[in-house]
CSV table of C-alpha atoms in Angstrom, one decimal:
chain,number,residue,atom,x,y,z
A,509,MET,CA,10.4,23.8,19.4
A,510,LEU,CA,7.5,21.6,18.3
A,511,ASN,CA,9.5,20.1,15.5
A,512,LYS,CA,12.4,19.3,17.9
A,513,VAL,CA,10.1,17.7,20.5
A,514,MET,CA,8.2,15.7,17.9
A,515,LEU,CA,11.4,14.3,16.3
A,516,SER,CA,12.9,13.5,19.6
A,517,THR,CA,9.8,11.8,20.9
A,518,GLU,CA,9.3,9.7,17.8
A,519,SER,CA,12.9,8.7,17.8
A,520,ARG,CA,12.7,7.4,21.4
A,521,MET,CA,9.4,5.7,20.8
A,522,ARG,CA,10.5,3.8,17.7
A,523,GLY,CA,13.9,3.0,19.1
A,524,ASP,CA,15.8,3.2,15.9
A,525,MET,CA,17.4,6.7,16.3
A,526,GLN,CA,19.3,8.8,18.7
A,527,VAL,CA,18.8,12.5,18.5
A,528,ARG,CA,20.8,15.4,19.9
A,529,PHE,CA,20.0,19.1,19.5
A,530,GLY,CA,22.7,21.6,20.2
A,531,GLY,CA,24.2,24.9,19.1
A,532,ARG,CA,22.7,26.7,16.2
A,533,TYR,CA,21.9,23.6,14.2
A,534,GLY,CA,20.4,20.3,15.4
A,535,LYS,CA,22.3,17.2,14.7
A,536,THR,CA,20.8,13.7,14.2
A,537,TYR,CA,22.6,10.4,14.6
A,538,CYS,CA,21.1,7.0,13.6
A,539,ARG,CA,22.0,4.2,15.9
A,540,LYS,CA,22.8,1.0,14.0
A,541,ALA,CA,20.7,-1.9,15.2
A,542,VAL,CA,22.4,-5.1,16.1
A,543,ARG,CA,21.8,-8.1,13.8
A,544,ARG,CA,18.7,-6.7,12.2
A,545,SER,CA,17.8,-4.3,9.4
A,546,VAL,CA,16.3,-1.0,10.4
A,547,PRO,CA,14.9,1.3,7.7
A,548,SER,CA,16.5,4.7,7.8
A,549,LEU,CA,14.4,7.8,7.9
A,550,ARG,CA,17.2,9.7,6.1
A,551,LEU,CA,15.5,9.9,2.7
A,552,GLY,CA,17.1,13.0,1.4
A,553,LYS,CA,13.9,15.0,1.9
A,554,GLY,CA,13.3,18.2,3.8
A,555,GLY,CA,10.3,19.7,5.4
A,556,GLY,CA,8.6,20.5,8.7
A,557,ILE,CA,6.9,18.4,11.4
A,558,ILE,CA,3.9,17.6,9.3
A,559,GLU,CA,6.1,16.1,6.5
A,560,LEU,CA,7.9,14.0,9.1
A,561,ALA,CA,4.7,12.7,10.7
A,562,ALA,CA,3.2,11.9,7.3
A,563,HIS,CA,6.2,9.6,6.6
A,564,LEU,CA,6.1,8.0,10.0
A,565,TYR,CA,2.3,7.3,10.0
A,566,ALA,CA,2.0,6.6,6.3
A,567,THR,CA,-0.8,9.0,5.6
A,568,ASP,CA,-1.1,12.6,4.4
A,569,HIS,CA,-4.3,13.4,6.3
A,570,VAL,CA,-3.3,16.5,8.3
A,571,PRO,CA,-5.9,16.5,11.1
A,572,TYR,CA,-5.0,12.9,11.9
A,573,LEU,CA,-1.3,13.8,11.9
A,574,LEU,CA,-2.0,16.7,14.3
A,575,GLU,CA,-3.7,14.3,16.7
A,576,ARG,CA,-0.7,11.9,16.6
A,577,ILE,CA,1.6,14.9,17.2
A,578,ALA,CA,-0.5,16.0,20.2
A,579,GLU,CA,-0.4,12.5,21.7
A,580,GLN,CA,3.4,12.4,21.5
A,581,THR,CA,3.9,15.9,22.8
A,582,PRO,CA,1.4,16.4,25.6
A,583,HIS,CA,3.0,19.7,26.7
A,584,VAL,CA,2.8,21.3,23.3
A,585,HIS,CA,-0.6,22.1,21.9
A,586,PRO,CA,-0.7,22.5,18.1
A,587,VAL,CA,-3.0,25.1,16.6
A,588,SER,CA,-6.4,23.9,15.5
A,589,PHE,CA,-6.8,24.0,11.7
A,590,SER,CA,-9.8,23.6,9.3
A,591,PHE,CA,-8.9,21.9,6.0
A,592,GLY,CA,-12.2,22.0,4.1
A,593,LYS,CA,-12.7,18.9,2.1
A,594,GLN,CA,-10.0,16.9,3.9
A,595,ASP,CA,-11.8,17.2,7.1
A,596,SER,CA,-14.7,15.1,5.7
A,597,PHE,CA,-12.5,12.1,5.5
A,598,GLY,CA,-10.5,12.0,8.7
A,599,PRO,CA,-9.5,8.7,10.3
A,600,SER,CA,-11.7,9.3,13.3
A,601,PHE,CA,-13.7,6.1,12.9
A,602,GLN,CA,-16.8,6.4,15.1
A,603,GLN,CA,-19.6,3.8,15.1
A,604,LEU,CA,-17.3,1.6,13.0
A,605,GLU,CA,-18.8,-1.4,11.2
A,606,ILE,CA,-16.9,-4.0,9.2
A,607,VAL,CA,-19.3,-5.6,6.7
A,608,PRO,CA,-19.0,-7.6,3.4
A,609,LEU,CA,-17.9,-5.4,0.5
A,610,SER,CA,-21.0,-4.4,-1.4
A,611,SER,CA,-21.2,-0.6,-2.0
A,612,PRO,CA,-21.8,0.1,-5.7
A,613,ALA,CA,-19.5,3.2,-5.4
A,614,LEU,CA,-16.6,1.2,-4.0
A,615,LEU,CA,-17.1,-1.6,-6.5
A,616,SER,CA,-17.1,0.9,-9.3
A,617,TYR,CA,-13.9,2.5,-7.9
A,618,LEU,CA,-12.2,-1.0,-7.9
A,619,GLN,CA,-13.5,-1.8,-11.4
A,620,GLY,CA,-12.1,1.5,-12.6
A,621,ARG,CA,-8.7,0.4,-11.4
A,622,GLY,CA,-9.0,-2.9,-13.2
A,623,ILE,CA,-9.6,-5.1,-10.2
A,624,ASN,CA,-11.6,-8.3,-10.5
A,625,LEU,CA,-14.6,-7.7,-8.3
A,626,GLU,CA,-15.1,-11.3,-7.1
A,627,LEU,CA,-11.5,-11.4,-5.9
A,628,ALA,CA,-12.0,-8.0,-4.2
A,629,LYS,CA,-15.1,-9.2,-2.4
A,630,ARG,CA,-13.2,-12.3,-1.2
A,631,GLU,CA,-10.1,-10.5,0.0
A,632,CYS,CA,-11.6,-7.2,1.3
A,633,SER,CA,-14.4,-6.0,3.5
A,634,GLU,CA,-16.3,-2.7,3.7
A,635,ALA,CA,-15.8,-0.2,6.6
A,636,ARG,CA,-18.7,2.0,7.5
A,637,TYR,CA,-18.1,4.7,10.0
A,638,THR,CA,-19.3,8.1,11.2
A,639,HIS,CA,-17.1,11.2,11.2
A,640,ASN,CA,-18.4,14.6,12.2
A,641,GLY,CA,-21.9,13.3,12.3
A,642,LYS,CA,-21.8,12.0,8.7
A,643,ARG,CA,-21.7,8.4,7.5
A,644,TYR,CA,-18.9,7.2,5.2
A,645,PHE,CA,-17.6,4.0,3.8
A,646,ALA,CA,-14.3,2.6,2.5
A,647,ILE,CA,-12.7,-0.6,1.3
A,648,ALA,CA,-11.1,-2.4,4.3
A,649,PHE,CA,-8.2,-4.7,3.9
A,650,PRO,CA,-7.3,-6.6,7.1
A,651,ASN,CA,-3.8,-6.6,8.6
A,652,GLY,CA,-2.1,-9.0,11.0
A,653,SER,CA,-2.9,-7.1,14.2
A,654,GLY,CA,-6.6,-6.5,13.9
A,655,GLY,CA,-6.4,-3.2,12.0
A,656,PHE,CA,-7.4,-2.4,8.5
A,657,GLU,CA,-6.0,-0.5,5.5
A,658,VAL,CA,-8.9,1.7,4.3
A,659,ARG,CA,-9.4,3.4,1.0
A,660,ASN,CA,-12.0,5.0,-1.1
A,661,PRO,CA,-11.8,7.4,-4.1
A,662,TYR,CA,-11.1,10.4,-1.7
A,663,PHE,CA,-9.2,8.9,1.3
A,664,LYS,CA,-6.3,6.5,2.0
A,665,GLY,CA,-5.4,5.6,5.5
A,666,CYS,CA,-5.7,2.9,8.2
A,667,ILE,CA,-7.7,1.8,11.2
A,668,ALA,CA,-5.0,1.3,13.9
A,669,PRO,CA,-2.9,-0.6,14.6
A,670,LYS,CA,-0.8,-0.3,11.5
A,671,GLU,CA,0.7,-3.7,10.5
A,672,ILE,CA,1.7,-5.9,7.5
A,673,SER,CA,-0.9,-8.3,6.1
A,674,HIS,CA,0.5,-11.9,5.9
A,675,ILE,CA,-1.8,-14.2,3.8
A,676,ARG,CA,-0.9,-17.8,4.4
A,677,GLN,CA,-2.4,-20.7,2.4
A,678,ALA,CA,-4.0,-23.6,4.1
A,679,GLY,CA,-2.4,-27.0,4.2
A,680,LYS,CA,1.3,-27.7,3.5
A,681,ALA,CA,3.7,-24.7,4.2
A,682,ARG,CA,4.6,-22.8,1.1
A,683,THR,CA,8.2,-22.3,0.1
A,684,ALA,CA,7.6,-19.0,-1.8
A,685,CYS,CA,6.2,-15.6,-0.8
A,686,TYR,CA,5.1,-12.8,-3.0
A,687,VAL,CA,5.6,-9.3,-1.4
A,688,PHE,CA,3.6,-6.2,-2.3
A,689,GLU,CA,3.8,-2.6,-1.1
A,690,GLY,CA,0.0,-2.3,-0.7
A,691,PHE,CA,-3.2,-4.3,-1.0
A,692,MET,CA,-4.1,-2.7,-4.4
A,693,ASP,CA,-1.0,-4.2,-5.9
A,694,TYR,CA,-1.9,-7.5,-4.3
A,695,LEU,CA,-5.4,-7.4,-5.8
A,696,SER,CA,-3.8,-6.4,-9.1
A,697,PHE,CA,-1.6,-9.5,-9.1
A,698,LEU,CA,-4.5,-11.8,-8.3
A,699,THR,CA,-6.5,-10.2,-11.1
A,700,LEU,CA,-3.7,-10.5,-13.7
A,701,ARG,CA,-3.1,-14.2,-12.8
A,702,GLN,CA,-6.9,-14.9,-12.9
A,703,GLU,CA,-7.2,-13.2,-16.3
A,704,SER,CA,-4.1,-15.0,-17.8
A,705,CYS,CA,-4.9,-18.4,-16.5
A,706,PRO,CA,-8.7,-18.5,-15.8
A,707,ASN,CA,-8.9,-22.3,-15.5
A,708,TYR,CA,-5.7,-22.8,-13.4
A,709,PRO,CA,-4.7,-19.5,-11.9
A,710,GLU,CA,-2.8,-21.2,-9.0
A,711,LEU,CA,-3.4,-18.3,-6.7
A,712,ASP,CA,-2.7,-20.5,-3.7
A,713,GLY,CA,0.6,-21.8,-4.8
A,714,GLN,CA,2.4,-19.3,-2.6
A,715,ASP,CA,1.9,-17.1,0.4
A,716,TYR,CA,1.6,-13.3,0.2
A,717,ILE,CA,2.6,-10.3,2.2
A,718,ALA,CA,1.3,-6.7,1.8
A,719,LEU,CA,3.6,-4.3,3.6
A,720,ASN,CA,0.8,-1.6,3.7
A,721,SER,CA,3.7,0.9,3.6
A,722,VAL,CA,7.3,0.5,2.6
A,723,SER,CA,8.2,1.7,6.0
A,724,ASN,CA,6.9,-1.6,7.3
A,725,VAL,CA,9.5,-3.7,5.4
A,726,ASN,CA,11.5,-4.4,8.6
A,727,LYS,CA,8.3,-6.0,10.1
A,728,ALA,CA,8.2,-8.4,7.1
A,729,LEU,CA,11.8,-9.6,7.5
A,730,TYR,CA,11.1,-12.1,10.3
A,731,PRO,CA,8.2,-14.0,8.5
A,732,LEU,CA,10.1,-13.9,5.2
A,733,GLY,CA,12.8,-16.0,6.8
A,734,ASN,CA,10.5,-19.0,6.5
A,735,TYR,CA,10.6,-18.9,2.7
A,736,GLU,CA,13.1,-20.2,0.1
A,737,ARG,CA,12.0,-17.8,-2.6
A,738,ILE,CA,10.9,-14.2,-2.2
A,739,HIS,CA,9.3,-12.3,-5.1
A,740,CYS,CA,9.1,-8.5,-4.6
A,741,PHE,CA,6.5,-6.6,-6.6
A,742,PHE,CA,7.5,-3.1,-5.4
A,743,ASP,CA,6.9,0.3,-7.0
A,744,ASN,CA,9.4,1.5,-9.6
A,745,ASP,CA,10.7,4.3,-7.5
A,746,HIS,CA,13.4,4.9,-4.9
A,747,ALA,CA,11.4,3.7,-2.0
A,748,GLY,CA,10.6,0.5,-3.7
A,749,MET,CA,14.2,-0.1,-4.6
A,750,GLU,CA,15.2,0.6,-1.0
A,751,ALA,CA,12.8,-1.9,0.3
A,752,LEU,CA,14.1,-4.5,-2.1
A,753,ARG,CA,17.7,-3.7,-1.0
A,754,GLN,CA,16.8,-4.2,2.6
A,755,ILE,CA,15.4,-7.7,1.9
A,756,ARG,CA,18.4,-8.6,-0.1
A,757,MET,CA,20.7,-7.4,2.6
A,758,GLU,CA,18.9,-9.7,5.1
A,759,TYR,CA,18.5,-12.8,2.9
A,760,GLY,CA,20.3,-12.3,-0.3
A,761,ARG,CA,23.1,-14.8,0.5
A,762,ASP,CA,20.9,-17.8,1.2
A,763,ARG,CA,17.5,-17.0,-0.4
A,764,TYR,CA,16.3,-16.6,-4.0
A,765,ILE,CA,15.1,-13.0,-4.2
A,766,ARG,CA,13.4,-11.8,-7.4
A,767,ASP,CA,12.9,-8.2,-8.4
A,768,ALA,CA,9.5,-8.7,-10.1
A,769,SER,CA,9.1,-5.0,-10.9
A,770,GLN,CA,10.9,-5.6,-14.2
A,771,ILE,CA,7.6,-7.2,-15.4
A,772,TYR,CA,6.0,-3.7,-15.3
A,773,SER,CA,8.9,-1.5,-16.1
A,774,GLY,CA,7.7,1.8,-17.5
A,775,CYS,CA,4.8,1.8,-15.0
A,776,LYS,CA,4.8,3.3,-11.5
A,777,ASP,CA,3.4,0.1,-10.0
A,778,LEU,CA,1.6,-3.2,-10.7
A,779,ASN,CA,-1.8,-1.6,-10.6
A,780,GLU,CA,-0.9,1.0,-13.3
A,781,TYR,CA,0.3,-1.9,-15.4
A,782,LEU,CA,-3.0,-3.7,-14.9
A,783,GLN,CA,-5.0,-0.6,-15.9
A,784,LYS,CA,-2.9,-0.2,-19.1
A,785,GLN,CA,-3.6,-3.9,-19.9
A,786,VAL,CA,-7.3,-3.4,-19.3
A,787,GLU,CA,-7.3,-0.3,-21.5
A,788,ARG,CA,-5.4,-2.1,-24.3
A,789,LYS,CA,-7.8,-5.0,-24.2
A,790,ARG,CA,-10.8,-2.6,-24.4
A,791,GLN,CA,-9.3,-0.8,-27.4
A,792,LEU,CA,-8.7,-4.1,-29.2
A,793,GLN,CA,-12.2,-5.2,-28.6
A,794,SER,CA,-13.5,-1.9,-29.8
A,795,ALA,CA,-11.4,-2.1,-33.0
A,796,LYS,CA,-12.8,-5.6,-33.6
A,797,GLY,CA,-16.3,-4.3,-33.2
A,798,VAL,CA,-15.7,-1.6,-35.8
A,799,ARG,CA,-14.3,-4.0,-38.3
A,800,SER,CA,-17.2,-6.5,-37.8
A,801,GLN,CA,-19.7,-3.6,-38.5
A,802,SER,CA,-18.0,-2.5,-41.7
A,803,PRO,CA,-19.9,-3.3,-44.9
A,804,GLU,CA,-18.4,-6.1,-47.0
A,805,LYS,CA,-16.9,-5.1,-50.4
A,806,LYS,CA,-18.8,-6.5,-53.4
A,807,SER,CA,-16.8,-8.8,-55.5
A,808,GLY,CA,-16.5,-8.5,-59.3
A,809,PHE,CA,-15.4,-5.8,-61.7
A,810,ARG,CA,-15.8,-2.1,-61.2
A,811,LEU,CA,-17.3,-0.3,-64.1
């Protein structure tokens, strides 16, 4: 019963589905929106209510999902669970502070993923908060509605409200926009551009959008209408291709839409590509160091 109530409530709240339960098996019908693209929740995946809520709220933190389920189903009280380590990093942000990014642990985490630290400090902040009486901190990337995407080595979530991040350049309106699934890919792009063109990286030659979840692609469709060229740096998976398809359906006839994932084919996403580039560069430098330390061979005849 809880599964049915949750699905029905979510469907009415989001306005993009109609749900009917009847007979032995429940049947679900998706209502086609008029003149706009709506992402389908029909992903070919099965599961219970937790799996559904994880997709809708773009997080896999179970205590947080149970709270959202309880809010949407006030007459159904889910059982209280304890999840050990997960409970230490729940999105119950008490005594929240947003400060400049400076934590050595967070900077080390970003560096381990190949991110340029100066760029990270410019684009991100640091969230410090209390949960269950303990203090924690995470990287905080702002979105367009006053919320933040938050991440540390052990937790990935958001400070509500969930929204896309639209980074507009100052001055003359740009004609191109680069779109990323999340802020880590956005930072990866900035890092790669900075490394390849350190003197003239041209980071401000275009605007940027971080979806902060592929389920937010419909929220990006309206602002993308202001651009002549759209470059999509999505993950090399089904969800990424589906997001690209939706943008092409909306603007493919009168906009230039580029699938930039071909640049990092063979990698899951742009950040994985960046990490491989960093590792390859490290190996080359290490090999050069070994050669420079090798003793020179003496010239002349061998006896």
